């Protein structure tokens, strides 16, 4: 298992520590793209963050982290399922240069109009239920700071994050205060544990977080503490794109627009932004999309015997 996420609890169960380290998942995300180092850093960190947060969602479904920008970068998006299958992509504005020393603020928040967006989307919704979406202004110099700002603004559990990424690895550490169950004494003990956990985590160097395995990091930080460790979870690349979904997307584009593309190019060629998979629709495929107005099923219908 190269790509792991591990959870730990302090002995008093007041604070949770999670660490994630991605290699193959992260290489998959870059497979069809040639991201400059400044983008690698931001996207890798956003992937590590998404895995850390998705590991705690209480439903089957997905968590999406998005940074919408007004500068050279239009969008960074990472989608992580509750089983930690994930995909990610970046949209760079056409004709825009991404300077090697570009920062989150200079690349995405040029007019103070950058946004950090979190979407929680349960797979099975009760009728009428929508996905939850939280939006805050893009604040801070790093993905970790932007996310901490979001957590604070949305009054979530007290959370701190450390994130790092280069072309090979993306890694992250999360420390989170858990709700108290034992009155004032527990609350005081929890506050002390949180402070201790953060003070120790602050000593970690970027290279160390990026290049050490999870157990080494946890041991180095908390060797004096009794930590409860849980079985590691595997993180993997997973893009749920299908021909049916692309077909539904073409339907929403409308028959007229699709016919215009056909007249110009002979067929409609679409490449998945996430995994690079090509989809081609010839004129017969396209007319089929619009003669049958029902949405195409996600899977083949079951065979009748
Ligand atoms: Zn795909």
Tab-separated table of C-alpha atoms and ligand atoms in Angstrom:
chain	number	residue	atom	x	y	z
A	1	UNK	CA	0.000	0.000	0.000
A	2	UNK	CA	1.924	3.067	-1.140
A	3	UNK	CA	-0.851	5.574	-0.568
A	4	UNK	CA	-2.087	5.488	2.986
A	5	UNK	CA	-4.129	7.427	5.438
A	6	UNK	CA	-3.767	6.694	9.132
A	7	UNK	CA	-5.769	7.876	12.111
A	8	UNK	CA	-4.560	8.186	15.684
A	9	UNK	CA	-6.151	9.329	18.922
A	10	UNK	CA	-4.480	10.736	22.002
A	11	UNK	CA	-5.052	8.548	25.028
A	12	UNK	CA	-7.617	10.954	26.548
A	13	UNK	CA	-9.542	10.758	23.233
A	14	UNK	CA	-9.863	14.534	23.041
A	15	UNK	CA	-7.716	15.057	19.961
A	16	UNK	CA	-7.403	13.182	16.708
A	17	UNK	CA	-4.303	13.083	14.529
A	18	UNK	CA	-4.465	11.963	10.906
A	19	UNK	CA	-1.698	11.650	8.371
A	20	UNK	CA	-1.797	10.915	4.674
A	21	UNK	CA	0.918	10.324	2.098
A	22	UNK	CA	0.183	9.974	-1.614
A	23	UNK	CA	2.455	8.835	-4.402
A	24	UNK	CA	0.665	6.732	-7.051
A	25	UNK	CA	-2.627	8.603	-6.671
A	26	UNK	CA	-0.735	11.837	-7.093
A	27	UNK	CA	1.177	10.573	-10.161
A	28	UNK	CA	-2.171	9.560	-11.729
A	29	UNK	CA	-3.485	13.070	-11.188
A	30	UNK	CA	-0.552	14.447	-13.175
A	31	UNK	CA	-0.485	11.754	-15.870
A	32	UNK	CA	-2.245	13.723	-18.610
A	33	UNK	CA	-1.135	17.166	-17.538
A	34	UNK	CA	2.107	19.066	-17.460
A	35	UNK	CA	1.563	21.155	-14.362
A	36	UNK	CA	4.171	23.793	-13.502
A	37	UNK	CA	5.717	23.413	-10.001
A	38	UNK	CA	3.552	26.177	-8.502
A	39	UNK	CA	0.408	24.290	-9.549
A	40	UNK	CA	1.839	20.924	-8.482
A	41	UNK	CA	2.288	22.316	-5.004
A	42	UNK	CA	-1.252	23.689	-4.746
A	43	UNK	CA	-3.048	20.725	-6.298
A	44	UNK	CA	-1.026	18.124	-4.379
A	45	UNK	CA	-1.751	19.917	-1.120
A	46	UNK	CA	-5.444	20.145	-1.966
A	47	UNK	CA	-5.474	16.383	-2.670
A	48	UNK	CA	-3.840	15.581	0.667
A	49	UNK	CA	-6.365	17.872	2.393
A	50	UNK	CA	-9.340	16.277	0.631
A	51	UNK	CA	-8.252	12.785	1.703
A	52	UNK	CA	-7.816	13.947	5.315
A	53	UNK	CA	-11.306	15.491	5.413
A	54	UNK	CA	-13.083	12.765	3.424
A	55	UNK	CA	-11.785	10.183	5.900
A	56	UNK	CA	-14.130	11.711	8.497
A	57	UNK	CA	-17.367	12.117	6.562
A	58	UNK	CA	-20.195	10.147	8.094
A	59	UNK	CA	-22.059	9.201	4.911
A	60	UNK	CA	-21.388	7.327	1.690
A	61	UNK	CA	-20.720	9.907	-0.977
A	62	UNK	CA	-18.171	12.490	-1.948
A	63	UNK	CA	-16.341	15.517	-0.654
A	64	UNK	CA	-15.217	18.123	-3.179
A	65	UNK	CA	-12.681	20.852	-2.464
A	66	UNK	CA	-12.549	23.638	-5.025
A	67	UNK	CA	-10.574	26.818	-5.331
A	68	UNK	CA	-12.103	29.146	-7.900
A	69	UNK	CA	-9.662	31.792	-9.012
A	70	UNK	CA	-9.588	35.064	-10.855
A	71	UNK	CA	-5.874	34.994	-11.824
A	72	UNK	CA	-3.959	32.738	-14.231
A	73	UNK	CA	-5.568	29.692	-12.585
A	74	UNK	CA	-9.347	29.476	-12.987
A	75	UNK	CA	-10.031	26.364	-10.941
A	76	UNK	CA	-8.427	23.708	-8.769
A	77	UNK	CA	-10.755	20.836	-7.966
A	78	UNK	CA	-10.368	17.605	-6.011
A	79	UNK	CA	-13.125	15.060	-5.502
A	80	UNK	CA	-12.682	12.377	-2.863
A	81	UNK	CA	-15.187	9.585	-2.215
A	82	UNK	CA	-15.852	8.308	1.288
A	83	UNK	CA	-13.901	5.145	0.315
A	84	UNK	CA	-10.928	7.434	-0.499
A	85	UNK	CA	-11.040	6.968	-4.275
A	86	UNK	CA	-10.109	10.375	-5.622
A	87	UNK	CA	-9.614	12.503	-8.721
A	88	UNK	CA	-8.334	16.020	-9.312
A	89	UNK	CA	-7.764	18.568	-12.038
A	90	UNK	CA	-6.791	22.168	-12.721
A	91	UNK	CA	-8.062	24.715	-15.244
A	92	UNK	CA	-5.482	27.277	-16.301
A	93	UNK	CA	-6.793	30.336	-18.171
A	94	UNK	CA	-5.882	30.163	-21.828
A	95	UNK	CA	-2.814	32.163	-22.769
A	96	UNK	CA	-1.911	32.859	-19.142
A	97	UNK	CA	1.574	32.266	-17.784
A	98	UNK	CA	1.997	30.482	-14.471
A	99	UNK	CA	5.191	31.945	-12.976
A	100	UNK	CA	7.378	29.400	-11.116
A	101	UNK	CA	7.183	31.472	-7.944
A	102	UNK	CA	3.389	31.877	-8.244
A	103	UNK	CA	1.558	31.669	-4.924
A	104	UNK	CA	-2.016	30.759	-4.128
A	105	UNK	CA	-2.877	34.446	-3.825
A	106	UNK	CA	-1.057	35.610	-6.993
A	107	UNK	CA	-2.379	32.718	-9.097
A	108	UNK	CA	-5.969	32.630	-7.862
A	109	UNK	CA	-6.957	35.699	-5.904
A	110	UNK	CA	-5.940	38.649	-8.088
A	111	UNK	CA	-9.041	40.779	-7.401
A	112	UNK	CA	-9.855	39.364	-3.996
A	113	UNK	CA	-12.524	37.378	-5.760
A	114	UNK	CA	-11.027	33.918	-5.250
A	115	UNK	CA	-13.307	31.465	-3.470
A	116	UNK	CA	-12.730	28.337	-1.421
A	117	UNK	CA	-15.619	25.903	-1.806
A	118	UNK	CA	-16.438	22.688	0.008
A	119	UNK	CA	-19.181	20.387	-1.281
A	120	UNK	CA	-20.488	17.384	0.645
A	121	UNK	CA	-22.625	15.165	-1.562
A	122	UNK	CA	-24.267	12.049	-0.077
A	123	UNK	CA	-24.877	9.357	-2.701
A	124	UNK	CA	-28.299	8.457	-1.363
A	125	UNK	CA	-30.246	11.626	-0.762
A	126	UNK	CA	-33.670	11.859	0.777
A	127	UNK	CA	-36.083	13.340	-1.808
A	128	UNK	CA	-35.523	17.054	-2.225
A	129	UNK	CA	-32.152	16.975	-0.439
A	130	UNK	CA	-29.351	18.946	-2.078
A	131	UNK	CA	-25.622	18.586	-1.742
A	132	UNK	CA	-24.244	20.801	1.035
A	133	UNK	CA	-22.076	23.629	-0.267
A	134	UNK	CA	-19.965	26.025	1.815
A	135	UNK	CA	-18.219	29.009	0.214
A	136	UNK	CA	-15.739	31.404	1.818
A	137	UNK	CA	-13.363	34.053	0.413
A	138	UNK	CA	-9.905	32.669	-0.387
A	139	UNK	CA	-7.778	33.734	2.568
A	140	UNK	CA	-4.254	32.868	3.651
A	141	UNK	CA	-1.020	32.093	1.817
A	142	UNK	CA	-1.363	28.323	1.656
A	143	UNK	CA	-4.021	25.686	1.006
A	144	UNK	CA	-3.787	24.727	4.693
A	145	UNK	CA	-4.499	28.308	5.771
A	146	UNK	CA	-7.418	28.641	3.340
A	147	UNK	CA	-8.920	25.437	4.679
A	148	UNK	CA	-8.397	26.419	8.314
A	149	UNK	CA	-10.154	29.673	7.530
A	150	UNK	CA	-13.063	27.725	6.032
A	151	UNK	CA	-13.296	25.414	9.060
A	152	UNK	CA	-13.351	28.407	11.394
A	153	UNK	CA	-15.889	30.358	9.333
A	154	UNK	CA	-18.221	27.358	9.196
A	155	UNK	CA	-17.841	26.752	12.946
A	156	UNK	CA	-16.468	23.272	12.603
A	157	UNK	CA	-14.236	21.424	15.047
A	158	UNK	CA	-10.989	23.200	15.904
A	159	UNK	CA	-8.672	21.924	13.154
A	160	UNK	CA	-5.065	22.501	12.116
A	161	UNK	CA	-3.433	21.256	8.943
A	162	UNK	CA	0.074	20.879	7.574
A	163	UNK	CA	0.300	20.129	3.850
A	164	UNK	CA	3.165	19.624	1.395
A	165	UNK	CA	3.509	18.470	-2.219
A	166	UNK	CA	6.123	18.165	-4.937
A	167	UNK	CA	6.045	16.248	-8.235
A	168	UNK	CA	6.359	12.862	-6.518
A	169	UNK	CA	4.496	13.062	-3.230
A	170	UNK	CA	1.640	14.856	-1.550
A	171	UNK	CA	1.410	14.629	2.220
A	172	UNK	CA	-0.603	16.069	5.035
A	173	UNK	CA	-1.136	16.072	8.771
A	174	UNK	CA	-4.398	17.007	10.459
A	175	UNK	CA	-4.983	17.704	14.134
A	176	UNK	CA	-8.538	18.062	15.304
A	177	UNK	CA	-10.143	18.668	18.671
A	178	UNK	CA	-13.004	16.243	19.274
A	179	UNK	CA	-16.187	17.190	21.140
A	180	UNK	CA	-15.992	16.837	24.950
A	181	UNK	CA	-18.030	14.251	26.771
A	182	UNK	CA	-16.868	14.682	30.358
A	183	UNK	CA	-17.508	18.230	31.636
A	184	UNK	CA	-14.980	20.912	32.616
A	185	UNK	CA	-12.102	18.613	33.574
A	186	UNK	CA	-12.290	16.830	30.234
A	187	UNK	CA	-12.486	20.160	28.454
A	188	UNK	CA	-9.335	21.419	30.189
A	189	UNK	CA	-7.460	18.230	29.539
A	190	UNK	CA	-8.568	18.361	25.883
A	191	UNK	CA	-7.354	21.932	25.515
A	192	UNK	CA	-3.942	20.957	26.908
A	193	UNK	CA	-3.729	17.917	24.654
A	194	UNK	CA	-4.600	20.038	21.627
A	195	UNK	CA	-1.952	22.607	22.465
A	196	UNK	CA	0.671	19.910	22.981
A	197	UNK	CA	-0.302	18.193	19.698
A	198	UNK	CA	0.016	21.482	17.792
A	199	UNK	CA	3.288	22.590	19.423
A	200	UNK	CA	4.880	19.268	18.473
A	201	UNK	CA	3.447	19.305	14.927
A	202	UNK	CA	4.864	22.798	14.392
A	203	UNK	CA	8.357	21.284	14.667
A	204	UNK	CA	7.918	19.211	11.535
A	205	UNK	CA	9.914	20.440	8.547
A	206	UNK	CA	8.346	20.508	5.063
A	207	UNK	CA	10.887	17.951	3.743
A	208	UNK	CA	10.204	15.674	6.664
A	209	UNK	CA	6.444	15.657	6.088
A	210	UNK	CA	6.947	15.030	2.374
A	211	UNK	CA	9.620	12.345	2.534
A	212	UNK	CA	9.002	10.318	5.700
A	213	UNK	CA	6.474	7.538	6.080
A	214	UNK	CA	3.537	8.144	8.379
A	215	UNK	CA	4.693	5.981	11.295
A	216	UNK	CA	8.077	7.707	11.331
A	217	UNK	CA	6.411	11.125	11.506
A	218	UNK	CA	3.985	10.148	14.274
A	219	UNK	CA	6.753	8.516	16.286
A	220	UNK	CA	9.053	11.507	15.837
A	221	UNK	CA	6.311	13.924	17.015
A	222	UNK	CA	4.533	11.946	19.703
A	223	UNK	CA	6.972	9.327	21.003
A	224	UNK	CA	6.393	10.553	24.556
A	225	UNK	CA	2.608	10.188	24.260
A	226	UNK	CA	0.398	7.128	24.293
A	227	UNK	CA	-1.354	7.131	20.945
A	228	UNK	CA	-4.207	4.845	19.895
A	229	UNK	CA	-3.560	3.847	16.286
A	230	UNK	CA	-6.145	2.565	13.782
A	231	UNK	CA	-5.805	0.337	10.726
A	232	UNK	CA	-4.541	2.312	7.731
A	233	UNK	CA	-6.904	3.093	4.857
A	234	UNK	CA	-5.818	2.966	1.258
A	235	UNK	CA	-6.157	6.029	-0.938
A	236	UNK	CA	-6.383	5.468	-4.695
A	237	UNK	CA	-7.053	7.262	-7.941
A	238	UNK	CA	-10.605	6.777	-9.184
A	239	UNK	CA	-12.346	8.680	-11.973
A	240	UNK	CA	-16.027	7.731	-12.269
A	241	UNK	CA	-16.431	9.241	-15.760
A	242	UNK	CA	-18.503	7.122	-18.193
A	243	UNK	CA	-19.732	7.459	-21.765
A	244	UNK	CA	-23.258	7.798	-20.364
A	245	UNK	CA	-22.308	10.784	-18.220
A	246	UNK	CA	-20.536	12.455	-21.128
A	247	UNK	CA	-23.674	11.810	-23.219
A	248	UNK	CA	-25.846	13.445	-20.549
A	249	UNK	CA	-23.481	16.405	-20.511
A	250	UNK	CA	-23.890	16.755	-24.314
A	251	UNK	CA	-27.673	16.685	-23.844
A	252	UNK	CA	-27.485	19.630	-21.478
A	253	UNK	CA	-25.403	21.439	-24.099
A	254	UNK	CA	-28.403	21.166	-26.450
A	255	UNK	CA	-29.017	19.708	-29.887
A	256	UNK	CA	-28.244	22.903	-31.763
A	257	UNK	CA	-24.801	23.343	-30.213
A	258	UNK	CA	-23.942	19.664	-30.728
A	259	UNK	CA	-25.018	19.904	-34.395
A	260	UNK	CA	-22.793	22.939	-34.833
A	261	UNK	CA	-19.806	20.987	-33.510
A	262	UNK	CA	-20.704	18.083	-35.831
A	263	UNK	CA	-20.910	20.420	-38.851
A	264	UNK	CA	-17.530	21.863	-37.990
A	265	UNK	CA	-15.617	18.774	-36.907
A	266	UNK	CA	-17.514	15.733	-38.191
A	267	UNK	CA	-17.764	14.219	-34.690
A	268	UNK	CA	-17.793	15.373	-31.081
A	269	UNK	CA	-14.535	14.602	-29.287
A	270	UNK	CA	-14.453	15.034	-25.528
A	271	UNK	CA	-11.597	14.309	-23.175
A	272	UNK	CA	-12.248	13.817	-19.467
A	273	UNK	CA	-10.618	16.745	-17.642
A	274	UNK	CA	-9.681	14.469	-14.762
A	275	UNK	CA	-8.329	11.243	-16.263
A	276	UNK	CA	-7.749	12.188	-19.899
A	277	UNK	CA	-10.000	9.430	-21.237
A	278	UNK	CA	-11.217	10.290	-24.768
A	279	UNK	CA	-14.886	9.991	-25.736
A	280	UNK	CA	-16.055	10.261	-29.358
A	281	UNK	CA	-19.639	10.716	-30.554
A	282	UNK	CA	-20.279	10.394	-34.303
A	283	UNK	CA	-23.414	11.869	-35.966
A	284	UNK	CA	-25.392	8.660	-35.337
A	285	UNK	CA	-24.432	8.649	-31.626
A	286	UNK	CA	-25.407	12.306	-31.371
A	287	UNK	CA	-28.801	11.938	-32.991
A	288	UNK	CA	-29.428	9.005	-30.613
A	289	UNK	CA	-28.804	11.359	-27.692
A	290	UNK	CA	-31.640	13.614	-28.732
A	291	UNK	CA	-34.209	11.182	-30.137
A	292	UNK	CA	-34.434	9.380	-26.798
A	293	UNK	CA	-35.189	12.061	-24.236
A	294	UNK	CA	-34.776	9.850	-21.175
A	295	UNK	CA	-31.410	10.222	-19.441
A	296	UNK	CA	-29.164	7.349	-20.414
A	297	UNK	CA	-28.796	4.785	-17.624
A	298	UNK	CA	-25.532	4.811	-15.686
A	299	UNK	CA	-25.182	1.075	-16.233
A	300	UNK	CA	-26.533	-1.460	-18.698
A	301	UNK	CA	-30.035	-2.540	-17.676
A	302	UNK	CA	-30.167	-5.974	-16.019
A	303	UNK	CA	-30.740	-8.880	-18.390
A	304	UNK	CA	-34.203	-10.444	-18.263
A	305	UNK	CA	-34.269	-14.252	-18.203
B	1	LIG	ZN1	-12.367	10.511	-16.225
